[in-house]
N, C-alpha and C. Protein backbone atom coordinates (compact mmCIF):
# COMPACT_ATOMS: atom_id res chain seq x y z
N MET A 1 34.26 38.49 -24.99
CA MET A 1 33.22 37.55 -24.60
C MET A 1 33.55 36.93 -23.25
N ASP A 2 34.81 36.56 -23.04
CA ASP A 2 35.19 35.95 -21.77
C ASP A 2 34.91 36.86 -20.59
N GLN A 3 35.16 38.16 -20.76
CA GLN A 3 34.90 39.11 -19.68
C GLN A 3 33.43 39.16 -19.35
N ALA A 4 32.59 39.19 -20.37
CA ALA A 4 31.15 39.24 -20.15
C ALA A 4 30.67 37.98 -19.43
N LEU A 5 31.11 36.83 -19.89
CA LEU A 5 30.68 35.58 -19.27
C LEU A 5 31.20 35.42 -17.86
N SER A 6 32.42 35.87 -17.60
CA SER A 6 32.94 35.74 -16.24
C SER A 6 32.21 36.67 -15.28
N TYR A 7 31.52 37.67 -15.80
CA TYR A 7 30.72 38.56 -14.97
C TYR A 7 29.30 38.01 -14.77
N THR A 8 28.70 37.49 -15.84
CA THR A 8 27.30 37.09 -15.78
C THR A 8 27.07 35.63 -15.38
N GLN A 9 28.10 34.83 -15.40
CA GLN A 9 27.98 33.41 -15.03
C GLN A 9 28.96 33.09 -13.92
N GLY A 10 28.63 32.12 -13.10
CA GLY A 10 29.53 31.70 -12.05
C GLY A 10 30.79 31.06 -12.61
N CYS A 11 31.94 31.42 -12.08
CA CYS A 11 33.22 30.88 -12.52
C CYS A 11 33.93 30.28 -11.30
N TRP A 12 34.60 29.18 -11.51
CA TRP A 12 35.30 28.50 -10.43
C TRP A 12 36.79 28.79 -10.50
N GLU A 13 37.37 29.06 -9.36
CA GLU A 13 38.82 29.16 -9.25
C GLU A 13 39.39 27.76 -9.46
N PRO A 14 40.66 27.66 -9.83
CA PRO A 14 41.27 26.33 -9.94
C PRO A 14 41.16 25.58 -8.61
N GLU A 15 40.91 24.29 -8.70
CA GLU A 15 40.77 23.47 -7.49
C GLU A 15 42.10 23.38 -6.77
N PRO A 16 42.06 23.42 -5.44
CA PRO A 16 43.32 23.31 -4.68
C PRO A 16 44.01 21.97 -4.97
N PRO A 17 45.32 21.94 -4.81
CA PRO A 17 46.06 20.69 -5.05
C PRO A 17 45.68 19.62 -4.02
N ASP A 18 46.02 18.38 -4.33
CA ASP A 18 45.73 17.27 -3.41
C ASP A 18 46.36 17.49 -2.04
N SER A 19 47.43 18.27 -2.00
CA SER A 19 48.13 18.51 -0.74
C SER A 19 47.42 19.53 0.15
N ALA A 20 46.34 20.16 -0.34
CA ALA A 20 45.61 21.16 0.44
C ALA A 20 44.94 20.51 1.65
N SER A 21 44.93 21.24 2.73
CA SER A 21 44.28 20.74 3.95
C SER A 21 42.76 20.77 3.77
N ASP A 22 42.05 20.09 4.66
CA ASP A 22 40.59 20.12 4.61
C ASP A 22 40.07 21.54 4.75
N ALA A 23 40.70 22.32 5.61
CA ALA A 23 40.28 23.70 5.84
C ALA A 23 40.49 24.54 4.58
N GLU A 24 41.61 24.34 3.88
CA GLU A 24 41.87 25.08 2.64
C GLU A 24 40.84 24.70 1.58
N TYR A 25 40.52 23.42 1.51
CA TYR A 25 39.56 22.95 0.52
C TYR A 25 38.16 23.51 0.83
N GLU A 26 37.78 23.51 2.10
CA GLU A 26 36.48 24.05 2.49
C GLU A 26 36.40 25.54 2.19
N ALA A 27 37.49 26.26 2.43
CA ALA A 27 37.52 27.70 2.13
C ALA A 27 37.34 27.93 0.63
N TRP A 28 37.95 27.08 -0.19
CA TRP A 28 37.81 27.17 -1.64
C TRP A 28 36.35 26.93 -2.04
N GLU A 29 35.74 25.91 -1.44
CA GLU A 29 34.33 25.61 -1.74
C GLU A 29 33.43 26.77 -1.34
N ASP A 30 33.71 27.39 -0.19
CA ASP A 30 32.88 28.48 0.31
C ASP A 30 32.91 29.71 -0.59
N ARG A 31 34.03 29.98 -1.24
CA ARG A 31 34.12 31.20 -2.05
C ARG A 31 33.86 30.94 -3.54
N ASN A 32 33.50 29.73 -3.89
CA ASN A 32 33.20 29.41 -5.28
C ASN A 32 31.75 29.00 -5.44
N PRO A 33 31.13 29.25 -6.56
CA PRO A 33 31.72 29.96 -7.69
C PRO A 33 31.79 31.46 -7.42
N VAL A 34 32.72 32.11 -8.08
CA VAL A 34 32.82 33.56 -8.05
C VAL A 34 31.85 34.05 -9.12
N TRP A 35 30.93 34.92 -8.72
CA TRP A 35 29.88 35.33 -9.63
C TRP A 35 29.55 36.80 -9.39
N PRO A 36 30.29 37.71 -10.02
CA PRO A 36 30.12 39.15 -9.76
C PRO A 36 28.69 39.67 -9.96
N LEU A 37 28.00 39.22 -10.99
CA LEU A 37 26.63 39.69 -11.22
C LEU A 37 25.74 39.37 -10.04
N ARG A 38 25.78 38.14 -9.59
CA ARG A 38 24.95 37.72 -8.45
C ARG A 38 25.32 38.49 -7.19
N GLU A 39 26.62 38.69 -6.99
CA GLU A 39 27.07 39.43 -5.81
C GLU A 39 26.57 40.87 -5.83
N GLU A 40 26.64 41.52 -6.99
CA GLU A 40 26.18 42.91 -7.07
C GLU A 40 24.67 43.03 -6.94
N LEU A 41 23.94 42.10 -7.55
CA LEU A 41 22.48 42.14 -7.45
C LEU A 41 21.99 41.71 -6.08
N ASP A 42 22.77 40.86 -5.43
CA ASP A 42 22.43 40.33 -4.11
C ASP A 42 21.06 39.64 -4.12
N VAL A 43 20.86 38.79 -5.15
CA VAL A 43 19.63 38.02 -5.28
C VAL A 43 19.99 36.59 -5.64
N TYR A 44 19.04 35.69 -5.46
CA TYR A 44 19.21 34.32 -5.94
C TYR A 44 19.17 34.36 -7.47
N LEU A 45 20.09 33.65 -8.11
CA LEU A 45 20.08 33.53 -9.57
C LEU A 45 20.38 32.09 -9.96
N ASP A 46 19.67 31.61 -10.96
CA ASP A 46 19.93 30.30 -11.54
C ASP A 46 20.52 30.54 -12.92
N SER A 47 21.78 30.20 -13.12
CA SER A 47 22.47 30.51 -14.37
C SER A 47 21.87 29.81 -15.58
N ASP A 48 21.04 28.78 -15.37
CA ASP A 48 20.39 28.11 -16.50
C ASP A 48 19.43 29.03 -17.23
N PHE A 49 19.02 30.12 -16.59
CA PHE A 49 18.04 31.03 -17.17
C PHE A 49 18.61 32.42 -17.41
N ILE A 50 19.91 32.47 -17.68
CA ILE A 50 20.58 33.72 -18.01
C ILE A 50 21.30 33.52 -19.33
N GLU A 51 21.08 34.44 -20.26
CA GLU A 51 21.75 34.40 -21.56
C GLU A 51 22.63 35.63 -21.69
N THR A 52 23.86 35.42 -22.11
CA THR A 52 24.78 36.52 -22.38
C THR A 52 25.09 36.50 -23.86
N ILE A 53 24.62 37.52 -24.57
CA ILE A 53 24.79 37.58 -26.02
C ILE A 53 25.81 38.67 -26.33
N VAL A 54 26.93 38.26 -26.89
CA VAL A 54 28.00 39.21 -27.21
C VAL A 54 28.26 39.27 -28.71
N GLU A 55 27.37 38.73 -29.46
CA GLU A 55 27.51 38.76 -30.91
C GLU A 55 27.36 40.19 -31.40
N PRO A 56 28.05 40.56 -32.47
CA PRO A 56 27.96 41.93 -32.98
C PRO A 56 26.52 42.33 -33.32
N ASP A 57 25.71 41.36 -33.73
CA ASP A 57 24.34 41.66 -34.13
C ASP A 57 23.35 41.21 -33.06
N TRP A 58 23.60 41.60 -31.82
CA TRP A 58 22.70 41.20 -30.73
C TRP A 58 21.29 41.76 -30.92
N GLN A 59 21.17 42.85 -31.68
CA GLN A 59 19.86 43.43 -31.92
C GLN A 59 18.94 42.47 -32.67
N SER A 60 19.48 41.73 -33.62
CA SER A 60 18.67 40.77 -34.38
C SER A 60 18.14 39.67 -33.46
N TYR A 61 19.00 39.24 -32.54
CA TYR A 61 18.56 38.21 -31.59
C TYR A 61 17.43 38.75 -30.72
N LEU A 62 17.59 39.98 -30.26
CA LEU A 62 16.55 40.58 -29.44
C LEU A 62 15.24 40.69 -30.21
N LYS A 63 15.31 41.05 -31.48
CA LYS A 63 14.11 41.17 -32.31
C LYS A 63 13.39 39.83 -32.45
N SER A 64 14.13 38.72 -32.37
CA SER A 64 13.49 37.41 -32.45
C SER A 64 12.74 37.06 -31.17
N LEU A 65 13.05 37.75 -30.08
CA LEU A 65 12.41 37.47 -28.80
C LEU A 65 11.26 38.43 -28.48
N ILE A 66 11.42 39.68 -28.85
CA ILE A 66 10.42 40.70 -28.54
C ILE A 66 9.66 41.03 -29.82
N ARG A 67 8.42 40.60 -29.88
CA ARG A 67 7.64 40.77 -31.11
C ARG A 67 6.88 42.10 -31.16
N ASP A 68 6.62 42.69 -30.00
CA ASP A 68 5.88 43.94 -29.97
C ASP A 68 6.79 45.08 -30.41
N PRO A 69 6.51 45.73 -31.53
CA PRO A 69 7.40 46.77 -32.05
C PRO A 69 7.57 47.95 -31.10
N ASP A 70 6.54 48.29 -30.34
CA ASP A 70 6.66 49.40 -29.39
C ASP A 70 7.62 49.04 -28.26
N GLN A 71 7.51 47.82 -27.74
CA GLN A 71 8.42 47.39 -26.69
C GLN A 71 9.85 47.31 -27.21
N LEU A 72 10.02 46.78 -28.40
CA LEU A 72 11.34 46.67 -28.99
C LEU A 72 11.96 48.06 -29.16
N HIS A 73 11.17 49.00 -29.65
CA HIS A 73 11.64 50.38 -29.82
C HIS A 73 12.07 50.97 -28.48
N THR A 74 11.28 50.75 -27.45
CA THR A 74 11.61 51.26 -26.11
C THR A 74 12.93 50.68 -25.62
N ILE A 75 13.10 49.39 -25.79
CA ILE A 75 14.34 48.74 -25.34
C ILE A 75 15.54 49.32 -26.10
N MET A 76 15.42 49.42 -27.41
CA MET A 76 16.54 49.92 -28.21
C MET A 76 16.87 51.37 -27.86
N GLU A 77 15.86 52.18 -27.56
CA GLU A 77 16.10 53.57 -27.16
C GLU A 77 16.84 53.65 -25.83
N ARG A 78 16.56 52.71 -24.94
CA ARG A 78 17.16 52.73 -23.61
C ARG A 78 18.57 52.15 -23.57
N CYS A 79 18.95 51.43 -24.61
CA CYS A 79 20.30 50.86 -24.64
C CYS A 79 21.32 51.97 -24.89
N PRO A 80 22.34 52.04 -24.07
CA PRO A 80 23.39 53.03 -24.33
C PRO A 80 23.99 52.81 -25.72
N GLU A 81 24.48 53.88 -26.32
CA GLU A 81 25.01 53.83 -27.68
C GLU A 81 26.13 52.82 -27.86
N ASN A 82 26.95 52.65 -26.85
CA ASN A 82 28.10 51.75 -26.95
C ASN A 82 27.79 50.33 -26.49
N THR A 83 26.52 49.95 -26.47
CA THR A 83 26.14 48.61 -26.03
C THR A 83 26.80 47.56 -26.91
N ASN A 84 27.50 46.62 -26.28
CA ASN A 84 28.18 45.56 -27.04
C ASN A 84 27.81 44.18 -26.52
N CYS A 85 26.87 44.14 -25.60
CA CYS A 85 26.50 42.88 -24.97
C CYS A 85 25.06 42.99 -24.49
N LEU A 86 24.35 41.91 -24.58
CA LEU A 86 22.98 41.85 -24.09
C LEU A 86 22.90 40.70 -23.10
N VAL A 87 22.41 40.98 -21.91
CA VAL A 87 22.25 39.94 -20.90
C VAL A 87 20.76 39.82 -20.61
N LEU A 88 20.24 38.64 -20.86
CA LEU A 88 18.83 38.37 -20.61
C LEU A 88 18.72 37.53 -19.34
N ILE A 89 18.01 38.04 -18.38
CA ILE A 89 17.76 37.31 -17.14
C ILE A 89 16.28 36.97 -17.14
N TYR A 90 15.98 35.73 -17.45
CA TYR A 90 14.59 35.30 -17.51
C TYR A 90 14.02 35.18 -16.10
N GLU A 91 12.74 35.37 -15.99
CA GLU A 91 12.09 35.35 -14.67
C GLU A 91 12.40 34.08 -13.90
N ALA A 92 12.53 32.96 -14.58
CA ALA A 92 12.83 31.69 -13.91
C ALA A 92 14.19 31.73 -13.21
N ALA A 93 15.08 32.61 -13.63
CA ALA A 93 16.41 32.71 -12.99
C ALA A 93 16.29 33.18 -11.54
N LEU A 94 15.19 33.84 -11.21
CA LEU A 94 14.99 34.38 -9.86
C LEU A 94 14.33 33.37 -8.93
N GLY A 95 14.01 32.20 -9.47
CA GLY A 95 13.37 31.18 -8.64
C GLY A 95 12.02 31.68 -8.16
N GLU A 96 11.66 31.28 -6.99
CA GLU A 96 10.38 31.69 -6.40
C GLU A 96 10.54 32.91 -5.50
N TYR A 97 11.69 33.55 -5.57
CA TYR A 97 11.98 34.68 -4.68
C TYR A 97 11.43 35.97 -5.26
N ASP A 98 11.04 36.87 -4.37
CA ASP A 98 10.56 38.18 -4.77
C ASP A 98 11.77 39.11 -4.83
N SER A 99 12.45 39.11 -5.97
CA SER A 99 13.70 39.84 -6.12
C SER A 99 13.48 41.15 -6.87
N VAL A 100 14.25 42.13 -6.47
CA VAL A 100 14.21 43.42 -7.14
C VAL A 100 15.47 43.54 -7.99
N MET A 101 15.28 43.73 -9.28
CA MET A 101 16.41 43.87 -10.20
C MET A 101 16.82 45.33 -10.25
N LYS A 102 18.10 45.54 -10.55
CA LYS A 102 18.64 46.90 -10.63
C LYS A 102 19.85 46.90 -11.54
N SER A 103 20.30 48.07 -11.93
CA SER A 103 21.53 48.18 -12.70
C SER A 103 22.70 47.82 -11.80
N THR A 104 23.80 47.41 -12.42
CA THR A 104 25.01 47.09 -11.67
C THR A 104 26.14 47.98 -12.17
N SER A 105 27.33 47.75 -11.68
CA SER A 105 28.47 48.56 -12.11
C SER A 105 28.80 48.34 -13.59
N LYS A 106 28.35 47.22 -14.16
CA LYS A 106 28.69 46.90 -15.55
C LYS A 106 27.48 46.77 -16.46
N LEU A 107 26.31 46.63 -15.90
CA LEU A 107 25.10 46.44 -16.70
C LEU A 107 24.05 47.48 -16.37
N THR A 108 23.34 47.92 -17.40
CA THR A 108 22.25 48.87 -17.22
C THR A 108 20.94 48.11 -17.36
N LEU A 109 20.11 48.20 -16.35
CA LEU A 109 18.80 47.55 -16.41
C LEU A 109 17.93 48.32 -17.40
N ILE A 110 17.42 47.62 -18.38
CA ILE A 110 16.58 48.24 -19.40
C ILE A 110 15.11 48.07 -19.06
N GLY A 111 14.77 47.04 -18.32
CA GLY A 111 13.38 46.84 -17.93
C GLY A 111 12.98 45.38 -17.97
N LYS A 112 11.71 45.16 -17.75
CA LYS A 112 11.14 43.82 -17.75
C LYS A 112 10.16 43.73 -18.92
N TYR A 113 10.40 42.74 -19.78
CA TYR A 113 9.60 42.61 -21.00
C TYR A 113 9.25 41.16 -21.25
N PRO A 114 8.06 40.91 -21.81
CA PRO A 114 7.72 39.54 -22.17
C PRO A 114 8.46 39.14 -23.45
N CYS A 115 8.86 37.88 -23.51
CA CYS A 115 9.50 37.39 -24.74
C CYS A 115 8.68 36.25 -25.31
N THR A 116 9.03 35.79 -26.48
CA THR A 116 8.21 34.81 -27.20
C THR A 116 8.82 33.41 -27.18
N LEU A 117 9.50 33.04 -26.11
CA LEU A 117 10.10 31.70 -26.06
C LEU A 117 9.05 30.64 -25.87
């Protein structure tokens, strides 16, 4: 779970000690948070609208969101057999930007689907 979250959510390096210079502190601020998903997608993301589900029964959670059986079937067919994590990026996570989503080195884009939230 920690690996999935450290990829899909921004993570902060430990803060520099009080003895750090202003330049060292500014450099730390500039490179944080470290957020591999955002870096690979190269889009604006708001982590408040991203869910990372690593529960063994992620399929049940997905079924609670996608009510259309045809869409649900399509999603399940497109999931690789060894899928152990589901990452939901809600449209609000993209802000007002016209972003193009794509697969990354760790995640396979399954598509864009309406949910029942």
